[in-house]
Amino acid sequence: MAWWMWYVVGFALLVGEMIIPTGFFLFMFGISGLIVGTAVYLGVLGVWWFQWLAFVSIALALAVALGAWLRERLLNKSPMASNQAIGRL
């Protein structure tokens, strides 16, 4: 695929995450699409099957490495978290 197609896929997945919250699953695939699009633009990834392999591998690696941390940090709705922020600048 052309580099700009990966950007379209990446941004579409990021918008999809905003519309349908999936626990950052689509977010990880969107970021992966942008990374693969940049790699294709730079000429690092050439063959279509390797682009798809990189897309899925990067997305799954991001989901494993950052998924739980993002959910904990951004979806934490406990009152203690907001009370701790009061008075801090």
mmCIF file of N, CA, C and O in Angstrom:
data_model
loop_
_atom_site.group_PDB
_atom_site.id
_atom_site.type_symbol
_atom_site.label_atom_id
_atom_site.label_comp_id
_atom_site.label_asym_id
_atom_site.label_seq_id
_atom_site.Cartn_x
_atom_site.Cartn_y
_atom_site.Cartn_z
ATOM 1 N N MET A 1 0.846 -1.183 0.000
ATOM 2 C CA MET A 1 0.000 0.000 0.000
ATOM 3 C C MET A 1 0.886 1.239 0.000
ATOM 4 O O MET A 1 1.994 1.212 0.497
ATOM 5 N N ALA A 2 0.350 2.298 -0.535
ATOM 6 C CA ALA A 2 1.065 3.567 -0.540
ATOM 7 C C ALA A 2 1.087 4.151 0.874
ATOM 8 O O ALA A 2 0.215 3.853 1.704
ATOM 9 N N TRP A 3 2.065 5.004 1.127
ATOM 10 C CA TRP A 3 2.227 5.560 2.463
ATOM 11 C C TRP A 3 1.001 6.352 2.897
ATOM 12 O O TRP A 3 0.593 6.305 4.050
ATOM 13 N N TRP A 4 0.388 7.072 1.962
ATOM 14 C CA TRP A 4 -0.754 7.900 2.340
ATOM 15 C C TRP A 4 -1.968 7.052 2.690
ATOM 16 O O TRP A 4 -2.816 7.478 3.480
ATOM 17 N N MET A 5 -2.052 5.842 2.122
ATOM 18 C CA MET A 5 -3.158 4.957 2.484
ATOM 19 C C MET A 5 -3.031 4.502 3.935
ATOM 20 O O MET A 5 -4.038 4.366 4.634
ATOM 21 N N TRP A 6 -1.804 4.264 4.374
ATOM 22 C CA TRP A 6 -1.592 3.895 5.768
ATOM 23 C C TRP A 6 -1.977 5.052 6.693
ATOM 24 O O TRP A 6 -2.512 4.829 7.779
ATOM 25 N N TYR A 7 -1.706 6.278 6.261
ATOM 26 C CA TYR A 7 -2.111 7.431 7.061
ATOM 27 C C TYR A 7 -3.631 7.521 7.159
ATOM 28 O O TYR A 7 -4.168 7.826 8.224
ATOM 29 N N VAL A 8 -4.316 7.273 6.048
ATOM 30 C CA VAL A 8 -5.785 7.295 6.055
ATOM 31 C C VAL A 8 -6.318 6.221 6.994
ATOM 32 O O VAL A 8 -7.217 6.484 7.815
ATOM 33 N N VAL A 9 -5.749 5.015 6.908
ATOM 34 C CA VAL A 9 -6.165 3.929 7.800
ATOM 35 C C VAL A 9 -5.886 4.293 9.255
ATOM 36 O O VAL A 9 -6.727 4.101 10.136
ATOM 37 N N GLY A 10 -4.697 4.843 9.516
ATOM 38 C CA GLY A 10 -4.333 5.218 10.884
ATOM 39 C C GLY A 10 -5.265 6.262 11.466
ATOM 40 O O GLY A 10 -5.766 6.120 12.584
ATOM 41 N N PHE A 11 -5.530 7.322 10.701
ATOM 42 C CA PHE A 11 -6.422 8.367 11.201
ATOM 43 C C PHE A 11 -7.861 7.872 11.331
ATOM 44 O O PHE A 11 -8.570 8.261 12.268
ATOM 45 N N ALA A 12 -8.285 7.003 10.426
ATOM 46 C CA ALA A 12 -9.641 6.443 10.530
ATOM 47 C C ALA A 12 -9.777 5.609 11.804
ATOM 48 O O ALA A 12 -10.813 5.667 12.481
ATOM 49 N N LEU A 13 -8.757 4.855 12.138
ATOM 50 C CA LEU A 13 -8.810 4.057 13.366
ATOM 51 C C LEU A 13 -8.779 4.948 14.606
ATOM 52 O O LEU A 13 -9.446 4.656 15.604
ATOM 53 N N LEU A 14 -8.020 6.034 14.559
ATOM 54 C CA LEU A 14 -8.001 6.964 15.697
ATOM 55 C C LEU A 14 -9.357 7.633 15.877
ATOM 56 O O LEU A 14 -9.840 7.779 17.009
ATOM 57 N N VAL A 15 -9.990 8.012 14.785
ATOM 58 C CA VAL A 15 -11.331 8.595 14.865
ATOM 59 C C VAL A 15 -12.327 7.545 15.356
ATOM 60 O O VAL A 15 -13.208 7.839 16.167
ATOM 61 N N GLY A 16 -12.158 6.315 14.894
ATOM 62 C CA GLY A 16 -13.020 5.234 15.358
ATOM 63 C C GLY A 16 -12.917 5.021 16.854
ATOM 64 O O GLY A 16 -13.913 4.739 17.524
ATOM 65 N N GLU A 17 -11.728 5.183 17.406
ATOM 66 C CA GLU A 17 -11.546 5.059 18.856
ATOM 67 C C GLU A 17 -12.277 6.176 19.594
ATOM 68 O O GLU A 17 -12.819 5.967 20.679
ATOM 69 N N MET A 18 -12.299 7.369 19.018
ATOM 70 C CA MET A 18 -13.004 8.474 19.661
ATOM 71 C C MET A 18 -14.518 8.272 19.614
ATOM 72 O O MET A 18 -15.226 8.649 20.541
ATOM 73 N N ILE A 19 -15.007 7.675 18.532
ATOM 74 C CA ILE A 19 -16.450 7.473 18.385
ATOM 75 C C ILE A 19 -16.915 6.267 19.195
ATOM 76 O O ILE A 19 -17.939 6.325 19.876
ATOM 77 N N ILE A 20 -16.175 5.174 19.087
ATOM 78 C CA ILE A 20 -16.535 3.933 19.774
ATOM 79 C C ILE A 20 -15.395 3.565 20.718
ATOM 80 O O ILE A 20 -14.387 3.019 20.280
ATOM 81 N N PRO A 21 -15.503 3.895 21.994
ATOM 82 C CA PRO A 21 -14.414 3.564 22.917
ATOM 83 C C PRO A 21 -14.208 2.054 23.013
ATOM 84 O O PRO A 21 -15.113 1.320 23.377
ATOM 85 N N THR A 22 -13.025 1.604 22.653
ATOM 86 C CA THR A 22 -12.725 0.176 22.663
ATOM 87 C C THR A 22 -11.626 -0.168 23.649
ATOM 88 O O THR A 22 -10.983 -1.200 23.520
ATOM 89 N N GLY A 23 -11.389 0.684 24.612
ATOM 90 C CA GLY A 23 -10.322 0.411 25.572
ATOM 91 C C GLY A 23 -8.955 0.575 24.951
ATOM 92 O O GLY A 23 -8.023 -0.153 25.280
ATOM 93 N N PHE A 24 -8.824 1.518 24.027
ATOM 94 C CA PHE A 24 -7.570 1.861 23.342
ATOM 95 C C PHE A 24 -7.105 0.796 22.368
ATOM 96 O O PHE A 24 -5.966 0.833 21.926
ATOM 97 N N PHE A 25 -7.962 -0.138 21.993
ATOM 98 C CA PHE A 25 -7.590 -1.154 21.011
ATOM 99 C C PHE A 25 -7.438 -0.526 19.632
ATOM 100 O O PHE A 25 -6.420 -0.727 18.954
ATOM 101 N N LEU A 26 -8.428 0.233 19.180
ATOM 102 C CA LEU A 26 -8.322 0.909 17.887
ATOM 103 C C LEU A 26 -7.242 1.984 17.899
ATOM 104 O O LEU A 26 -6.619 2.252 16.880
ATOM 105 N N PHE A 27 -7.021 2.593 19.049
ATOM 106 C CA PHE A 27 -5.972 3.602 19.186
ATOM 107 C C PHE A 27 -4.602 3.003 18.867
ATOM 108 O O PHE A 27 -3.808 3.607 18.141
ATOM 109 N N MET A 28 -4.339 1.816 19.390
ATOM 110 C CA MET A 28 -3.051 1.155 19.140
ATOM 111 C C MET A 28 -2.890 0.823 17.659
ATOM 112 O O MET A 28 -1.812 0.998 17.095
ATOM 113 N N PHE A 29 -3.952 0.362 17.013
ATOM 114 C CA PHE A 29 -3.874 0.067 15.592
ATOM 115 C C PHE A 29 -3.745 1.350 14.771
ATOM 116 O O PHE A 29 -3.082 1.366 13.731
ATOM 117 N N GLY A 30 -4.356 2.436 15.218
ATOM 118 C CA GLY A 30 -4.211 3.715 14.529
ATOM 119 C C GLY A 30 -2.788 4.234 14.582
ATOM 120 O O GLY A 30 -2.235 4.681 13.567
ATOM 121 N N ILE A 31 -2.183 4.170 15.754
ATOM 122 C CA ILE A 31 -0.789 4.589 15.896
ATOM 123 C C ILE A 31 0.103 3.693 15.048
ATOM 124 O O ILE A 31 1.039 4.159 14.388
ATOM 125 N N SER A 32 -0.183 2.409 15.030
ATOM 126 C CA SER A 32 0.582 1.473 14.219
ATOM 127 C C SER A 32 0.468 1.818 12.735
ATOM 128 O O SER A 32 1.463 1.759 11.996
ATOM 129 N N GLY A 33 -0.708 2.188 12.281
ATOM 130 C CA GLY A 33 -0.890 2.590 10.888
ATOM 131 C C GLY A 33 -0.065 3.815 10.529
ATOM 132 O O GLY A 33 0.529 3.895 9.449
ATOM 133 N N LEU A 34 0.004 4.768 11.452
ATOM 134 C CA LEU A 34 0.814 5.964 11.208
ATOM 135 C C LEU A 34 2.308 5.631 11.184
ATOM 136 O O LEU A 34 3.065 6.178 10.368
ATOM 137 N N ILE A 35 2.731 4.734 12.053
ATOM 138 C CA ILE A 35 4.141 4.318 12.072
ATOM 139 C C ILE A 35 4.497 3.590 10.779
ATOM 140 O O ILE A 35 5.539 3.855 10.168
ATOM 141 N N VAL A 36 3.637 2.676 10.347
ATOM 142 C CA VAL A 36 3.895 1.935 9.107
ATOM 143 C C VAL A 36 3.860 2.887 7.910
ATOM 144 O O VAL A 36 4.690 2.771 6.999
ATOM 145 N N GLY A 37 2.946 3.835 7.901
ATOM 146 C CA GLY A 37 2.905 4.819 6.816
ATOM 147 C C GLY A 37 4.182 5.625 6.728
ATOM 148 O O GLY A 37 4.698 5.878 5.633
ATOM 149 N N THR A 38 4.716 6.006 7.867
ATOM 150 C CA THR A 38 5.983 6.736 7.889
ATOM 151 C C THR A 38 7.124 5.853 7.403
ATOM 152 O O THR A 38 7.988 6.301 6.642
ATOM 153 N N ALA A 39 7.134 4.589 7.816
ATOM 154 C CA ALA A 39 8.181 3.667 7.376
ATOM 155 C C ALA A 39 8.106 3.413 5.872
ATOM 156 O O ALA A 39 9.137 3.339 5.195
ATOM 157 N N VAL A 40 6.899 3.321 5.326
ATOM 158 C CA VAL A 40 6.737 3.138 3.880
ATOM 159 C C VAL A 40 7.218 4.393 3.153
ATOM 160 O O VAL A 40 7.899 4.318 2.129
ATOM 161 N N TYR A 41 6.889 5.559 3.680
ATOM 162 C CA TYR A 41 7.320 6.818 3.073
ATOM 163 C C TYR A 41 8.847 6.918 3.034
ATOM 164 O O TYR A 41 9.430 7.395 2.066
ATOM 165 N N LEU A 42 9.496 6.459 4.106
ATOM 166 C CA LEU A 42 10.951 6.502 4.172
ATOM 167 C C LEU A 42 11.612 5.380 3.390
ATOM 168 O O LEU A 42 12.834 5.353 3.265
ATOM 169 N N GLY A 43 10.839 4.457 2.873
ATOM 170 C CA GLY A 43 11.373 3.377 2.069
ATOM 171 C C GLY A 43 11.868 2.179 2.854
ATOM 172 O O GLY A 43 12.561 1.325 2.301
ATOM 173 N N VAL A 44 11.511 2.098 4.125
ATOM 174 C CA VAL A 44 11.957 0.986 4.972
ATOM 175 C C VAL A 44 11.151 -0.274 4.674
ATOM 176 O O VAL A 44 11.703 -1.378 4.633
ATOM 177 N N LEU A 45 9.862 -0.125 4.483
ATOM 178 C CA LEU A 45 8.989 -1.267 4.204
ATOM 179 C C LEU A 45 8.536 -1.198 2.754
ATOM 180 O O LEU A 45 7.916 -0.235 2.336
ATOM 181 N N GLY A 46 8.819 -2.232 1.994
ATOM 182 C CA GLY A 46 8.471 -2.185 0.588
ATOM 183 C C GLY A 46 7.396 -3.174 0.183
ATOM 184 O O GLY A 46 6.445 -2.833 -0.499
ATOM 185 N N VAL A 47 7.524 -4.409 0.595
ATOM 186 C CA VAL A 47 6.615 -5.467 0.172
ATOM 187 C C VAL A 47 5.309 -5.358 0.958
ATOM 188 O O VAL A 47 5.313 -5.120 2.160
ATOM 189 N N TRP A 48 4.174 -5.560 0.283
ATOM 190 C CA TRP A 48 2.871 -5.355 0.926
ATOM 191 C C TRP A 48 2.656 -6.278 2.113
ATOM 192 O O TRP A 48 2.104 -5.871 3.134
ATOM 193 N N TRP A 49 3.101 -7.537 2.012
ATOM 194 C CA TRP A 49 2.861 -8.472 3.104
ATOM 195 C C TRP A 49 3.700 -8.111 4.319
ATOM 196 O O TRP A 49 3.290 -8.323 5.449
ATOM 197 N N PHE A 50 4.874 -7.531 4.102
ATOM 198 C CA PHE A 50 5.710 -7.112 5.236
ATOM 199 C C PHE A 50 5.127 -5.872 5.911
ATOM 200 O O PHE A 50 5.241 -5.703 7.123
ATOM 201 N N GLN A 51 4.478 -5.022 5.126
ATOM 202 C CA GLN A 51 3.801 -3.856 5.698
ATOM 203 C C GLN A 51 2.685 -4.301 6.636
ATOM 204 O O GLN A 51 2.546 -3.771 7.747
ATOM 205 N N TRP A 52 1.888 -5.282 6.189
ATOM 206 C CA TRP A 52 0.789 -5.777 7.024
ATOM 207 C C TRP A 52 1.316 -6.496 8.258
ATOM 208 O O TRP A 52 0.754 -6.374 9.353
ATOM 209 N N LEU A 53 2.385 -7.254 8.095
ATOM 210 C CA LEU A 53 3.002 -7.929 9.236
ATOM 211 C C LEU A 53 3.510 -6.919 10.254
ATOM 212 O O LEU A 53 3.299 -7.074 11.459
ATOM 213 N N ALA A 54 4.154 -5.864 9.770
ATOM 214 C CA ALA A 54 4.641 -4.811 10.666
ATOM 215 C C ALA A 54 3.476 -4.096 11.336
ATOM 216 O O ALA A 54 3.531 -3.792 12.541
ATOM 217 N N PHE A 55 2.401 -3.844 10.590
ATOM 218 C CA PHE A 55 1.226 -3.167 11.135
ATOM 219 C C PHE A 55 0.636 -3.936 12.314
ATOM 220 O O PHE A 55 0.418 -3.380 13.398
ATOM 221 N N VAL A 56 0.416 -5.212 12.126
ATOM 222 C CA VAL A 56 -0.178 -6.040 13.184
ATOM 223 C C VAL A 56 0.803 -6.222 14.332
ATOM 224 O O VAL A 56 0.420 -6.132 15.506
ATOM 225 N N SER A 57 2.076 -6.437 14.032
ATOM 226 C CA SER A 57 3.084 -6.654 15.082
ATOM 227 C C SER A 57 3.251 -5.421 15.954
ATOM 228 O O SER A 57 3.309 -5.523 17.184
ATOM 229 N N ILE A 58 3.328 -4.254 15.335
ATOM 230 C CA ILE A 58 3.488 -3.014 16.101
ATOM 231 C C ILE A 58 2.250 -2.759 16.952
ATOM 232 O O ILE A 58 2.356 -2.380 18.129
ATOM 233 N N ALA A 59 1.066 -2.972 16.391
ATOM 234 C CA ALA A 59 -0.169 -2.743 17.146
ATOM 235 C C ALA A 59 -0.265 -3.675 18.347
ATOM 236 O O ALA A 59 -0.623 -3.240 19.449
ATOM 237 N N LEU A 60 0.043 -4.934 18.163
ATOM 238 C CA LEU A 60 -0.026 -5.877 19.283
ATOM 239 C C LEU A 60 1.045 -5.576 20.324
ATOM 240 O O LEU A 60 0.793 -5.681 21.526
ATOM 241 N N ALA A 61 2.230 -5.181 19.878
ATOM 242 C CA ALA A 61 3.287 -4.811 20.825
ATOM 243 C C ALA A 61 2.888 -3.585 21.634
ATOM 244 O O ALA A 61 3.113 -3.530 22.853
ATOM 245 N N LEU A 62 2.289 -2.591 20.982
ATOM 246 C CA LEU A 62 1.803 -1.411 21.702
ATOM 247 C C LEU A 62 0.697 -1.776 22.685
ATOM 248 O O LEU A 62 0.653 -1.264 23.810
ATOM 249 N N ALA A 63 -0.205 -2.659 22.264
ATOM 250 C CA ALA A 63 -1.310 -3.061 23.139
ATOM 251 C C ALA A 63 -0.798 -3.780 24.373
ATOM 252 O O ALA A 63 -1.272 -3.544 25.487
ATOM 253 N N VAL A 64 0.190 -4.642 24.192
ATOM 254 C CA VAL A 64 0.745 -5.378 25.335
ATOM 255 C C VAL A 64 1.557 -4.442 26.229
ATOM 256 O O VAL A 64 1.451 -4.476 27.452
ATOM 257 N N ALA A 65 2.369 -3.580 25.611
ATOM 258 C CA ALA A 65 3.277 -2.729 26.386
ATOM 259 C C ALA A 65 2.562 -1.558 27.059
ATOM 260 O O ALA A 65 2.884 -1.208 28.196
ATOM 261 N N LEU A 66 1.602 -0.949 26.380
ATOM 262 C CA LEU A 66 1.001 0.278 26.897
ATOM 263 C C LEU A 66 -0.481 0.191 27.229
ATOM 264 O O LEU A 66 -1.019 1.116 27.826
ATOM 265 N N GLY A 67 -1.134 -0.883 26.844
ATOM 266 C CA GLY A 67 -2.585 -0.969 27.016
ATOM 267 C C GLY A 67 -3.049 -0.829 28.447
ATOM 268 O O GLY A 67 -3.892 0.018 28.763
ATOM 269 N N ALA A 68 -2.518 -1.627 29.330
ATOM 270 C CA ALA A 68 -2.940 -1.576 30.734
ATOM 271 C C ALA A 68 -2.561 -0.244 31.375
ATOM 272 O O ALA A 68 -3.339 0.331 32.142
ATOM 273 N N TRP A 69 -1.393 0.263 31.051
ATOM 274 C CA TRP A 69 -0.947 1.533 31.622
ATOM 275 C C TRP A 69 -1.859 2.676 31.179
ATOM 276 O O TRP A 69 -2.255 3.508 32.010
ATOM 277 N N LEU A 70 -2.215 2.733 29.893
ATOM 278 C CA LEU A 70 -3.102 3.781 29.403
ATOM 279 C C LEU A 70 -4.483 3.696 30.038
ATOM 280 O O LEU A 70 -5.052 4.712 30.431
ATOM 281 N N ARG A 71 -5.027 2.494 30.115
ATOM 282 C CA ARG A 71 -6.342 2.349 30.734
ATOM 283 C C ARG A 71 -6.314 2.782 32.193
ATOM 284 O O ARG A 71 -7.233 3.440 32.673
ATOM 285 N N GLU A 72 -5.259 2.428 32.893
ATOM 286 C CA GLU A 72 -5.151 2.799 34.308
ATOM 287 C C GLU A 72 -5.012 4.307 34.474
ATOM 288 O O GLU A 72 -5.650 4.909 35.327
ATOM 289 N N ARG A 73 -4.189 4.931 33.656
ATOM 290 C CA ARG A 73 -3.926 6.362 33.792
ATOM 291 C C ARG A 73 -5.079 7.233 33.299
ATOM 292 O O ARG A 73 -5.408 8.233 33.917
ATOM 293 N N LEU A 74 -5.673 6.863 32.185
ATOM 294 C CA LEU A 74 -6.656 7.742 31.566
ATOM 295 C C LEU A 74 -8.097 7.425 31.943
ATOM 296 O O LEU A 74 -8.960 8.292 31.850
ATOM 297 N N LEU A 75 -8.372 6.219 32.354
ATOM 298 C CA LEU A 75 -9.742 5.859 32.706
ATOM 299 C C LEU A 75 -9.960 5.760 34.210
ATOM 300 O O LEU A 75 -10.999 5.305 34.642
ATOM 301 N N ASN A 76 -8.973 6.187 34.986
ATOM 302 C CA ASN A 76 -9.080 6.136 36.435
ATOM 303 C C ASN A 76 -10.069 7.205 36.884
ATOM 304 O O ASN A 76 -9.809 8.388 36.775
ATOM 305 N N LYS A 77 -11.205 6.793 37.405
ATOM 306 C CA LYS A 77 -12.243 7.722 37.802
ATOM 307 C C LYS A 77 -12.448 7.739 39.319
ATOM 308 O O LYS A 77 -13.483 8.140 39.804
ATOM 309 N N SER A 78 -11.457 7.312 40.038
ATOM 310 C CA SER A 78 -11.609 7.301 41.493
ATOM 311 C C SER A 78 -11.519 8.722 42.034
ATOM 312 O O SER A 78 -10.774 9.554 41.522
ATOM 313 N N PRO A 79 -12.262 9.021 43.096
ATOM 314 C CA PRO A 79 -12.235 10.370 43.653
ATOM 315 C C PRO A 79 -10.876 10.741 44.231
ATOM 316 O O PRO A 79 -10.508 11.899 44.269
ATOM 317 N N MET A 80 -10.121 9.763 44.668
ATOM 318 C CA MET A 80 -8.803 10.050 45.238
ATOM 319 C C MET A 80 -7.868 10.664 44.204
ATOM 320 O O MET A 80 -7.089 11.543 44.521
ATOM 321 N N ALA A 81 -7.954 10.225 42.971
ATOM 322 C CA ALA A 81 -7.063 10.743 41.937
ATOM 323 C C ALA A 81 -7.317 12.223 41.700
ATOM 324 O O ALA A 81 -6.390 13.003 41.533
ATOM 325 N N SER A 82 -8.597 12.652 41.687
ATOM 326 C CA SER A 82 -8.882 14.047 41.472
ATOM 327 C C SER A 82 -8.571 14.884 42.714
ATOM 328 O O SER A 82 -8.147 16.038 42.601
ATOM 329 N N ASN A 83 -8.764 14.317 43.905
ATOM 330 C CA ASN A 83 -8.462 15.052 45.127
ATOM 331 C C ASN A 83 -6.966 15.263 45.308
ATOM 332 O O ASN A 83 -6.553 16.257 45.877
ATOM 333 N N GLN A 84 -6.161 14.365 44.840
ATOM 334 C CA GLN A 84 -4.718 14.513 44.945
ATOM 335 C C GLN A 84 -4.195 15.622 44.037
ATOM 336 O O GLN A 84 -3.168 16.211 44.310
ATOM 337 N N ALA A 85 -4.912 15.920 42.975
ATOM 338 C CA ALA A 85 -4.474 16.932 42.044
ATOM 339 C C ALA A 85 -4.806 18.340 42.522
ATOM 340 O O ALA A 85 -4.251 19.316 42.038
ATOM 341 N N ILE A 86 -5.692 18.481 43.495
ATOM 342 C CA ILE A 86 -6.094 19.797 43.988
ATOM 343 C C ILE A 86 -4.914 20.423 44.716
ATOM 344 O O ILE A 86 -4.280 19.832 45.582
ATOM 345 N N GLY A 87 -4.604 21.649 44.339
ATOM 346 C CA GLY A 87 -3.509 22.364 44.969
ATOM 347 C C GLY A 87 -2.178 22.170 44.287
ATOM 348 O O GLY A 87 -1.206 22.837 44.634
ATOM 349 N N ARG A 88 -2.106 21.297 43.317
ATOM 350 C CA ARG A 88 -0.847 21.088 42.592
ATOM 351 C C ARG A 88 -0.870 21.878 41.301
ATOM 352 O O ARG A 88 -1.843 21.900 40.579
ATOM 353 N N LEU A 89 0.222 22.538 41.003
ATOM 354 C CA LEU A 89 0.334 23.275 39.734
ATOM 355 C C LEU A 89 1.554 22.858 39.003
ATOM 356 O O LEU A 89 2.530 22.469 39.460
#
